[in-house]
XYZ file of N, CA and C in Angstrom:
729
model
N -123.712 -91.081 94.347
C -124.672 -91.073 94.388
C -125.428 -90.330 93.098
N -126.107 -91.560 92.304
C -127.043 -90.476 90.787
C -128.520 -90.332 91.115
N -129.535 -89.666 91.079
C -130.201 -89.028 91.647
C -131.012 -89.255 90.097
N -132.442 -89.472 90.178
C -133.698 -89.231 89.174
C -134.923 -88.987 89.517
N -134.983 -88.449 88.599
C -136.920 -88.317 89.414
C -138.172 -87.190 88.244
N -139.285 -87.567 88.531
C -140.482 -87.740 87.527
C -141.251 -86.845 87.625
N -142.305 -86.729 86.991
C -143.166 -86.627 88.071
C -144.495 -86.460 86.573
N -145.943 -87.037 86.667
C -146.680 -87.158 84.969
C -148.199 -86.708 86.132
N -148.880 -86.037 85.112
C -150.267 -85.615 85.194
C -151.449 -87.113 84.901
N -150.571 -87.475 84.072
C -151.713 -89.267 83.909
C -152.701 -88.633 82.676
N -153.120 -89.440 82.190
C -153.813 -89.130 81.248
C -155.532 -89.229 81.333
N -155.991 -88.924 82.368
C -157.220 -88.588 83.311
C -157.966 -87.753 83.840
N -156.520 -87.314 84.537
C -156.753 -86.428 85.869
C -156.590 -84.735 85.444
N -157.050 -84.126 86.012
C -157.297 -82.499 85.355
C -155.703 -81.442 86.552
N -155.517 -82.492 87.653
C -154.785 -81.714 87.705
C -153.204 -82.804 88.968
N -152.233 -82.355 88.881
C -151.380 -83.086 88.708
C -151.156 -82.797 90.985
N -151.514 -83.897 91.751
C -151.671 -83.707 93.097
C -150.111 -83.955 93.818
N -149.541 -85.138 92.876
C -148.278 -85.411 93.315
C -147.437 -84.194 94.597
N -146.538 -84.605 94.048
C -145.036 -83.392 95.200
C -143.396 -84.313 94.882
N -142.599 -84.023 94.507
C -141.485 -84.906 95.072
C -140.380 -84.018 95.038
N -139.097 -84.004 95.997
C -137.645 -83.906 95.852
C -136.790 -84.618 95.834
N -136.073 -84.683 95.102
C -134.174 -85.514 95.430
C -133.453 -85.270 95.055
N -132.743 -85.446 96.079
C -131.199 -84.051 95.345
C -129.939 -85.388 96.263
N -128.712 -85.217 95.564
C -127.313 -85.872 96.107
C -127.320 -84.107 97.514
N -127.042 -84.842 98.608
C -125.998 -83.736 99.601
C -125.015 -84.013 99.330
N -124.436 -82.448 99.926
C -122.964 -81.937 99.537
C -122.060 -83.430 100.286
N -122.404 -84.461 101.135
C -121.330 -85.325 101.066
C -121.962 -86.395 100.780
N -123.011 -86.018 99.231
C -122.733 -87.502 98.473
C -123.084 -88.469 98.738
N -123.823 -88.561 99.653
C -125.487 -88.852 100.164
C -126.485 -88.493 99.076
N -127.572 -89.777 99.292
C -129.134 -89.077 98.716
C -130.227 -89.416 99.559
N -130.683 -88.782 98.985
C -132.260 -88.409 100.083
C -133.223 -87.755 99.371
N -134.766 -88.068 99.160
C -135.484 -87.851 98.444
C -136.653 -88.531 98.644
N -138.102 -87.073 98.791
C -139.465 -88.093 99.209
C -140.447 -87.891 98.166
N -141.822 -88.496 98.110
C -142.395 -88.807 97.160
C -143.696 -88.895 97.721
N -144.628 -87.314 97.324
C -145.897 -87.032 97.836
C -147.154 -87.362 97.242
N -147.861 -87.989 97.758
C -149.595 -87.957 96.557
C -150.343 -87.141 97.176
N -151.144 -86.397 97.199
C -151.889 -85.632 98.186
C -153.471 -86.396 97.655
N -154.436 -86.167 98.617
C -155.622 -86.398 98.533
C -156.693 -85.462 98.808
N -158.297 -85.510 98.581
C -158.778 -84.394 99.158
C -159.770 -83.710 97.604
N -160.194 -82.285 98.259
C -161.458 -82.544 97.348
C -160.211 -81.615 96.413
N -161.079 -81.044 95.074
C -160.318 -80.529 94.407
C -159.472 -79.408 94.468
N -157.910 -78.998 94.353
C -156.847 -78.292 94.348
C -156.398 -78.861 96.275
N -156.994 -79.238 97.270
C -156.641 -79.141 98.444
C -155.623 -80.654 98.316
N -156.149 -81.361 97.621
C -154.859 -82.455 97.866
C -153.153 -82.322 97.191
N -152.889 -81.539 96.128
C -152.233 -80.394 95.438
C -151.135 -79.891 96.172
N -152.217 -79.521 96.930
C -151.574 -78.123 98.478
C -151.269 -79.167 99.326
N -152.259 -79.913 99.507
C -151.178 -81.354 100.999
C -150.067 -81.379 100.647
N -149.799 -81.876 99.342
C -148.756 -82.819 98.790
C -147.337 -81.189 98.862
N -148.505 -80.368 98.020
C -146.980 -79.692 98.026
C -146.167 -78.931 99.702
N -147.817 -79.001 100.821
C -146.946 -78.522 101.554
C -146.466 -79.541 102.239
N -146.561 -80.601 102.433
C -145.958 -81.454 103.394
C -144.393 -81.373 102.338
N -144.000 -80.989 101.491
C -142.822 -81.529 100.455
C -142.055 -80.554 101.283
N -142.360 -78.946 100.988
C -142.218 -78.595 101.809
C -141.353 -78.184 102.824
N -142.934 -78.418 104.187
C -142.245 -78.355 105.172
C -141.296 -78.909 105.841
N -141.305 -80.961 104.981
C -140.631 -82.153 105.231
C -138.811 -81.541 104.641
N -138.768 -80.922 103.117
C -137.847 -80.522 103.300
C -136.706 -79.675 103.827
N -137.393 -78.838 104.785
C -137.301 -77.001 105.163
C -136.702 -77.793 106.531
N -137.184 -78.815 107.063
C -136.959 -79.481 107.928
C -136.239 -80.702 108.112
N -136.291 -81.134 107.079
C -134.765 -82.357 107.284
C -133.155 -81.187 106.301
N -133.033 -79.577 106.070
C -131.756 -79.754 105.547
C -131.164 -78.798 107.059
N -132.559 -78.426 107.598
C -132.375 -77.624 109.001
C -131.238 -78.834 110.244
N -131.429 -80.058 110.090
C -131.500 -80.979 110.617
C -130.332 -81.803 110.438
N -130.832 -82.149 109.316
C -129.246 -82.876 108.777
C -127.761 -82.286 108.240
N -126.501 -82.929 109.025
C -125.266 -82.966 109.387
C -124.543 -83.951 108.433
N -123.104 -83.761 108.066
C -122.398 -85.178 108.246
C -122.366 -85.788 108.420
N -122.012 -87.211 108.494
C -121.879 -88.177 109.936
C -123.421 -88.499 110.339
N -124.196 -88.262 110.157
C -124.742 -88.976 111.397
C -125.131 -89.929 111.614
N -124.605 -90.663 112.601
C -125.440 -92.159 112.919
C -127.008 -92.396 112.819
N -126.886 -93.655 112.364
C -128.750 -94.694 111.936
C -129.458 -93.792 112.570
N -129.452 -94.106 114.599
C -130.406 -93.484 115.130
C -130.503 -92.089 114.904
N -129.859 -90.829 114.556
C -129.901 -90.221 114.424
C -130.601 -89.860 112.732
N -130.038 -90.768 111.526
C -130.927 -90.650 110.891
C -132.701 -90.775 110.852
N -133.001 -91.945 111.691
C -134.121 -92.287 111.826
C -134.694 -91.204 111.949
N -134.529 -90.377 113.334
C -134.718 -89.073 114.166
C -135.260 -88.541 113.293
N -134.143 -88.038 112.440
C -134.803 -86.774 111.552
C -135.939 -87.545 110.756
N -135.608 -88.486 109.478
C -136.558 -88.731 108.884
C -138.122 -88.114 109.568
N -138.273 -89.104 110.839
C -139.857 -89.159 111.312
C -139.551 -88.097 111.361
N -139.356 -87.145 112.360
C -139.526 -85.954 112.832
C -139.782 -84.639 111.074
N -138.826 -84.990 110.499
C -139.632 -84.498 109.157
C -140.239 -84.650 108.910
N -141.016 -86.148 109.086
C -142.144 -85.974 108.654
C -143.943 -85.910 109.223
N -143.612 -86.150 110.863
C -143.979 -84.865 111.178
C -144.459 -83.443 111.727
N -143.346 -83.153 111.012
C -142.886 -81.659 111.125
C -144.148 -81.218 109.926
N -144.499 -82.203 109.034
C -145.276 -82.327 107.238
C -146.533 -82.027 108.295
N -146.964 -83.738 108.907
C -148.505 -83.886 109.318
C -149.048 -81.992 110.240
N -147.992 -82.026 110.853
C -148.906 -80.786 111.763
C -148.579 -79.992 110.787
N -148.428 -78.829 109.649
C -148.477 -77.917 108.947
C -150.011 -78.688 107.699
N -149.478 -79.791 107.884
C -150.834 -80.225 106.961
C -152.325 -79.826 107.304
N -152.451 -80.553 108.768
C -153.779 -80.339 109.601
C -153.638 -79.135 110.332
N -152.862 -79.072 110.775
C -153.468 -77.312 110.859
C -153.659 -76.494 109.462
N -153.758 -76.267 108.201
C -154.483 -75.449 107.106
C -155.339 -75.917 106.885
N -155.732 -77.814 107.720
C -156.852 -78.393 107.195
C -158.206 -77.359 107.856
N -157.334 -76.696 109.296
C -158.405 -76.809 110.112
C -158.746 -75.384 110.178
N -157.793 -74.774 109.392
C -158.209 -72.968 109.432
C -158.610 -73.010 108.567
N -159.252 -73.462 107.753
C -159.551 -73.987 105.958
C -160.446 -74.391 105.190
N -162.175 -74.763 106.157
C -163.331 -75.520 105.845
C -163.139 -75.783 104.425
N -162.045 -74.765 103.240
C -162.314 -75.397 102.467
C -161.335 -76.625 101.667
N -160.945 -76.751 102.465
C -159.583 -78.131 102.986
C -160.000 -78.482 103.872
N -160.474 -79.300 104.362
C -161.508 -80.299 105.162
C -161.510 -82.011 104.386
N -160.210 -82.471 105.141
C -160.364 -83.918 104.592
C -158.828 -84.013 103.578
N -158.324 -83.038 103.614
C -157.518 -82.818 103.207
C -156.541 -83.486 103.520
N -155.119 -84.302 102.602
C -154.084 -84.717 103.612
C -153.301 -85.389 101.703
N -152.161 -86.283 102.535
C -151.169 -86.850 101.709
C -150.212 -88.360 101.977
N -149.772 -88.997 100.895
C -149.159 -90.284 101.507
C -147.416 -89.279 101.465
N -146.290 -89.973 102.199
C -145.707 -89.800 102.202
C -144.015 -90.842 102.356
N -143.236 -91.228 101.594
C -141.959 -92.154 101.413
C -141.515 -91.282 101.479
N -140.066 -91.467 102.178
C -139.323 -90.748 102.563
C -137.749 -91.686 102.555
N -136.852 -91.440 101.482
C -136.052 -92.301 101.663
C -134.845 -91.959 102.156
N -133.376 -92.337 102.721
C -131.975 -92.214 102.635
C -130.920 -93.198 102.290
N -129.580 -92.499 101.505
C -128.950 -94.100 101.454
C -128.016 -93.255 101.378
N -126.710 -94.151 102.853
C -125.068 -93.648 101.948
C -124.686 -94.210 101.259
N -123.015 -94.769 102.082
C -122.770 -95.770 101.027
C -122.666 -97.413 101.138
N -123.012 -97.319 102.879
C -123.560 -98.655 103.203
C -125.351 -99.192 103.921
N -125.569 -97.950 103.349
C -126.922 -98.114 104.433
C -128.435 -97.200 103.515
N -129.457 -98.179 103.912
C -130.432 -97.628 103.759
C -132.247 -96.942 104.458
N -132.052 -95.727 104.308
C -132.996 -95.828 105.553
C -134.470 -95.154 105.301
N -136.066 -95.318 105.099
C -136.433 -94.887 104.719
C -137.967 -94.838 105.805
N -138.812 -94.185 106.298
C -140.019 -93.830 106.499
C -141.172 -93.128 105.473
N -142.329 -94.203 106.026
C -143.613 -94.015 105.174
C -144.879 -93.360 106.426
N -145.589 -93.161 105.390
C -146.597 -92.937 105.818
C -148.045 -92.919 104.773
N -148.770 -94.135 104.657
C -149.669 -93.802 103.572
C -149.556 -95.153 102.392
N -149.183 -95.085 101.150
C -149.627 -96.292 100.055
C -148.510 -95.898 98.711
N -147.784 -94.812 98.981
C -146.904 -94.519 98.780
C -145.596 -95.640 98.836
N -144.915 -95.502 98.104
C -143.984 -96.975 98.337
C -142.272 -96.935 97.999
N -141.935 -97.757 98.911
C -139.862 -97.739 98.465
C -140.001 -99.058 98.228
N -139.134 -99.191 96.867
C -138.581 -100.243 96.675
C -136.854 -100.509 96.690
N -136.081 -101.420 96.535
C -134.341 -101.799 96.511
C -134.365 -103.029 95.101
N -133.611 -102.417 94.488
C -133.171 -103.497 93.317
C -131.794 -103.738 93.827
N -131.226 -104.811 93.840
C -130.024 -105.134 94.680
C -129.262 -106.646 93.468
N -128.478 -106.810 92.283
C -127.798 -107.670 92.115
C -128.727 -108.278 91.120
N -129.010 -109.578 91.080
C -129.836 -110.360 90.549
C -131.517 -110.785 90.966
N -131.149 -110.138 92.605
C -132.823 -110.545 93.523
C -133.619 -109.430 92.529
N -135.166 -110.504 93.362
C -135.935 -109.804 93.001
C -136.132 -108.390 93.530
N -137.159 -107.204 92.702
C -137.407 -106.258 93.313
C -138.536 -106.308 94.635
N -137.424 -105.258 95.211
C -137.901 -105.962 97.034
C -139.162 -104.693 97.596
N -140.224 -105.152 97.953
C -141.049 -103.832 98.246
C -140.389 -103.346 99.907
N -139.818 -102.450 100.365
C -139.609 -102.046 101.357
C -140.532 -101.726 102.006
N -141.486 -100.930 102.214
C -142.596 -100.357 102.718
C -143.838 -100.957 102.705
N -144.769 -101.520 103.689
C -146.246 -101.566 103.786
C -147.940 -100.448 103.568
N -147.751 -101.091 102.349
C -149.163 -99.524 102.696
C -149.986 -100.444 103.662
N -150.500 -98.304 104.081
C -151.214 -98.084 104.808
C -152.940 -98.067 104.778
N -153.546 -99.048 103.814
C -154.368 -98.712 103.033
C -155.406 -100.427 104.189
N -156.764 -99.947 103.414
C -157.753 -101.092 104.126
C -157.772 -102.177 103.583
N -157.209 -101.933 102.307
C -156.846 -103.559 101.971
C -155.466 -104.567 102.083
N -154.750 -103.499 102.971
C -153.719 -104.153 103.200
C -154.255 -105.398 104.722
N -155.015 -103.380 105.179
C -155.310 -104.498 106.805
C -156.121 -105.557 106.647
N -157.300 -105.959 105.401
C -158.234 -106.713 105.597
C -157.158 -107.911 104.962
N -156.011 -107.800 104.008
C -154.958 -109.187 103.371
C -153.952 -109.501 105.114
N -154.003 -108.791 105.892
C -153.084 -108.863 107.236
C -153.838 -109.735 107.645
N -155.631 -109.539 108.383
C -156.442 -109.879 109.304
C -156.593 -111.238 108.104
N -155.955 -111.925 107.319
C -156.573 -112.626 106.605
C -158.231 -113.038 105.252
N -158.781 -112.017 105.730
C -159.984 -111.371 105.352
C -160.255 -111.375 104.271
N -159.889 -111.386 102.819
C -159.102 -111.310 101.469
C -157.569 -111.792 101.323
N -158.217 -112.078 100.436
C -156.907 -112.760 99.022
C -156.051 -111.699 98.829
N -155.164 -111.844 98.050
C -154.273 -110.824 97.986
C -154.660 -110.367 96.259
N -155.277 -111.420 95.658
C -156.277 -111.414 94.888
C -157.084 -110.709 94.435
N -158.479 -110.488 95.658
C -159.274 -109.547 95.905
C -158.586 -108.705 96.152
N -157.466 -108.366 96.246
C -156.966 -106.799 96.550
C -157.259 -105.650 95.617
N -157.313 -106.490 94.495
C -157.378 -106.110 92.892
C -158.156 -105.083 93.021
N -159.731 -105.414 93.331
C -160.925 -105.452 92.729
C -162.324 -105.059 94.237
N -161.718 -104.728 95.724
C -161.527 -104.052 96.217
C -162.258 -103.442 96.314
N -163.897 -102.478 96.524
C -163.833 -101.798 96.440
C -163.266 -100.374 97.774
N -162.727 -100.741 98.433
C -161.816 -99.744 99.741
C -161.001 -99.700 99.485
N -160.420 -100.556 98.284
C -158.485 -100.359 97.753
C -158.293 -99.203 97.299
N -158.579 -98.112 97.236
C -157.771 -96.735 97.144
C -157.947 -96.268 99.230
N -158.328 -96.779 99.865
C -158.358 -95.998 101.023
C -158.099 -96.675 102.034
N -157.384 -94.882 102.490
C -155.939 -94.809 102.998
C -156.185 -94.916 104.862
N -155.161 -95.807 105.772
C -155.510 -96.478 107.035
C -154.816 -95.319 107.702
N -153.879 -95.095 107.076
C -152.630 -93.399 108.152
C -152.715 -92.314 106.895
N -152.835 -91.035 107.221
C -152.040 -90.280 106.116
C -151.306 -88.406 106.780
N -151.158 -88.035 105.726
C -150.573 -87.077 106.729
C -151.294 -85.424 107.271
N -151.634 -85.802 107.628
C -152.252 -84.374 108.043
C -153.763 -84.574 107.943
N -153.878 -86.097 108.879
C -155.457 -86.097 108.970
C -155.713 -86.180 110.118
N -154.886 -86.550 111.059
C -154.917 -86.371 112.726
C -154.015 -85.330 113.417
N -153.777 -84.888 114.570
C -152.928 -84.525 114.921
C -151.768 -84.553 114.927
N -151.489 -85.873 115.056
C -150.298 -86.453 114.893
C -149.872 -87.491 114.550
N -148.971 -88.285 113.724
C -149.477 -88.863 113.040
C -147.687 -90.017 113.031
N -147.710 -91.731 113.115
C -146.675 -91.726 113.232
C -146.265 -92.974 112.254
N -145.078 -92.474 111.119
C -144.664 -93.050 110.380
C -143.641 -94.532 110.372
N -143.671 -95.489 109.637
C -143.004 -96.522 109.227
C -141.601 -96.574 108.884
N -140.764 -97.133 109.986
C -139.758 -96.813 109.340
C -138.794 -97.713 109.566
N -137.802 -98.304 108.343
C -136.685 -99.109 108.158
C -135.431 -98.291 107.442
N -135.249 -99.936 108.325
C -133.479 -99.371 107.456
C -132.674 -100.784 106.979
N -132.286 -100.998 106.485
C -131.667 -102.078 105.840
C -129.587 -101.889 105.214
N -129.025 -102.267 105.083
C -127.752 -102.699 104.036
C -127.512 -103.109 102.712
N -127.187 -102.447 102.236
C -127.179 -102.871 100.636
C -126.535 -102.991 100.072
N -125.769 -103.717 98.997
C -125.004 -104.029 98.462
C -124.342 -102.700 97.453
N -123.122 -103.246 96.976
C -122.092 -101.674 96.263
C -123.623 -101.586 94.815
N -123.732 -102.678 94.077
C -124.514 -101.613 93.304
C -125.805 -102.748 93.612
N -126.450 -101.233 93.661
C -128.663 -101.096 93.979
C -129.005 -99.630 93.872
N -130.163 -99.790 93.262
C -131.220 -99.026 92.922
C -132.463 -98.823 93.715
N -132.519 -97.458 94.364
C -133.453 -97.429 95.423
C -135.119 -96.765 94.104
N -136.296 -97.221 94.304
C -137.458 -97.103 94.063
C -138.176 -96.272 94.581
N -138.967 -95.061 94.569
C -140.223 -94.144 95.582
C -141.180 -93.676 94.439
N -141.886 -94.035 94.444
C -142.716 -94.279 93.575
C -144.816 -93.543 94.428
N -145.183 -92.969 93.395
C -147.135 -93.177 93.949
C -147.449 -94.422 92.989
N -148.820 -94.245 94.070
C -149.505 -95.294 93.685
C -150.010 -95.604 92.186
N -149.572 -94.362 91.290
C -149.795 -94.256 89.850
C -149.271 -94.935 89.136
N -147.887 -95.088 89.954
C -147.315 -95.880 89.515
C -147.085 -97.255 89.639
N -147.442 -97.714 91.419
C -147.552 -99.332 91.767
C -148.598 -100.219 91.387
N -149.717 -99.221 90.974
C -151.193 -99.375 90.841
C -151.489 -100.071 89.332
N -150.437 -99.774 88.511
C -150.501 -99.983 87.188
C -149.977 -100.620 86.943
N -148.830 -101.268 87.353
C -147.108 -101.810 86.822
C -146.592 -102.556 87.856
N -146.799 -103.641 87.054
C -146.343 -105.054 87.967
C -144.946 -104.721 88.382
N -144.631 -105.873 89.519
C -143.312 -105.803 89.867
C -142.206 -106.393 88.926
N -142.855 -107.126 88.413
C -141.969 -107.477 86.967
C -141.839 -106.850 85.852
N -142.616 -105.929 85.967
C -143.199 -105.256 84.566
C -141.580 -103.640 85.652
N -142.050 -103.204 86.258
C -140.473 -102.521 87.072
C -139.485 -102.807 86.984
N -139.414 -103.789 87.070
C -137.942 -104.595 88.187
C -137.687 -104.570 85.936
N -138.567 -104.744 84.790
C -137.587 -105.200 83.899
C -137.056 -103.973 83.563
N -137.493 -102.846 83.680
C -137.526 -101.277 82.876
C -136.238 -101.100 83.660
N -136.417 -101.311 85.123
C -134.718 -100.821 86.036
C -133.898 -101.423 85.359
N -133.948 -102.439 84.972
C -133.001 -103.786 84.602
C -132.306 -103.273 83.360
N -133.338 -102.610 82.111
C -133.272 -102.781 80.715
C -132.955 -101.151 80.293
N -133.327 -100.187 80.959
C -133.613 -99.102 80.245
C -132.129 -98.342 81.277
N -131.851 -97.071 80.737
C -130.667 -96.407 81.403
C -131.343 -95.949 81.835
N -130.194 -95.005 83.239
C -131.027 -94.222 84.637
C -130.976 -93.500 84.062
N -130.685 -92.678 82.435
C -131.432 -91.724 81.908
C -132.495 -91.761 81.454
N -133.439 -92.682 81.083
C -134.500 -92.870 80.497
C -135.148 -93.416 81.014
N -134.928 -94.142 82.415
C -135.888 -95.181 82.567
C -136.878 -94.464 83.768
N -137.318 -92.662 84.030
C -138.218 -92.766 84.862
C -139.099 -91.911 83.971
N -138.812 -91.801 82.333
C -139.304 -91.821 80.920
C -140.765 -92.768 80.402
N -139.881 -93.853 80.991
C -139.968 -95.008 80.732
C -141.014 -95.763 81.593
N -140.742 -95.254 82.084
C -142.021 -96.182 83.864
C -142.825 -95.027 83.325
N -142.979 -93.429 83.602
C -144.410 -92.592 83.733
C -145.163 -93.446 82.461
N -144.328 -93.970 80.596
C -145.111 -93.925 79.756
C -145.635 -95.436 80.116
N -144.763 -96.099 81.005
C -145.897 -97.033 80.631
C -146.481 -97.569 81.867
N -146.950 -96.373 82.593
C -148.278 -95.787 83.385
C -149.173 -95.600 82.436
N -149.424 -95.041 81.818
C -149.775 -94.290 81.130
C -150.562 -95.032 80.117
N -149.870 -95.907 79.938
C -149.844 -96.598 78.328
C -151.085 -98.024 79.117
N -151.403 -97.495 80.344
C -152.300 -99.014 80.828
C -153.367 -97.955 81.723
N -153.539 -96.936 80.910
C -154.577 -96.185 81.155
C -154.719 -94.730 81.783
N -153.384 -94.984 82.926
C -153.166 -93.408 83.581
C -154.127 -92.366 84.341
N -154.166 -93.394 84.887
C -155.967 -93.515 85.712
C -155.324 -92.399 86.689
N -154.554 -92.354 87.565
C -153.878 -91.498 88.325
C -151.952 -90.854 88.057
N -152.522 -89.823 88.980
C -151.327 -88.813 88.718
C -150.079 -89.680 88.359
N -148.649 -89.876 88.213
C -147.523 -90.521 88.416
C -146.144 -90.100 88.650
N -145.726 -90.778 89.965
C -144.364 -89.967 90.863
C -143.498 -90.256 90.564
N -142.320 -90.468 91.007
C -141.104 -91.394 90.624
C -139.773 -90.912 90.887
N -138.975 -91.181 92.372
C -137.829 -90.876 92.515
C -137.087 -92.453 92.460
N -135.338 -91.842 92.111
C -134.829 -93.095 91.984
C -132.605 -92.599 92.890
N -133.182 -93.348 93.440
C -131.337 -93.109 94.195
C -130.470 -94.345 93.920
N -129.562 -94.380 93.344
C -128.536 -95.459 92.679
C -127.284 -94.884 92.597
N -126.300 -96.339 93.005
C -124.677 -95.968 93.179
C -124.792 -95.466 92.021
């Protein structure tokens, strides 16, 4: 597996509240996660930092080579639940951190299968062969909920006053239930994890073109530059796992 990742503060923010971890494991499989913090000054960054630290620790302690699909699912979801407990406890112990929280999208990839768990609106995409870029995750946002209910159109989502409001996040409630997805992948594939600093400003077609045309060594920087050129009004973070 090849791994690449990058985070950038963007053009308008005073602090980068995103965090990530991406690595090749000892058995050659790939694993990564992206968190996008939310809350008051410094609280969002603290939330994503705590979530990354706890999720990484929990995953490392529980992982071993040769785990089956059911075990991987349980480990990914348990890692996110552990992160939720740490962030939730921190928010309750210190009034300055009230309302802190973070998104999280996590992926594990072996030779044949892709496993994804997520909370919030950070996304996972899959690109295979000549097929279109496929968004695997569903955003936990008010506008996504309204779209599913038929109350707004996809075009109206872009300008809706609640377009950035989450319906689910790590650290907000005592417990959280991540969504989980798994599917087989081709021998040639690319998994993209990203915060909404990328997905909100760059279209699927633009992201697809960059993933197809840029080298693996330059694509992360190219995508970050593209988001910044479109205003860079948010932190931008992405992690890529490829064959």
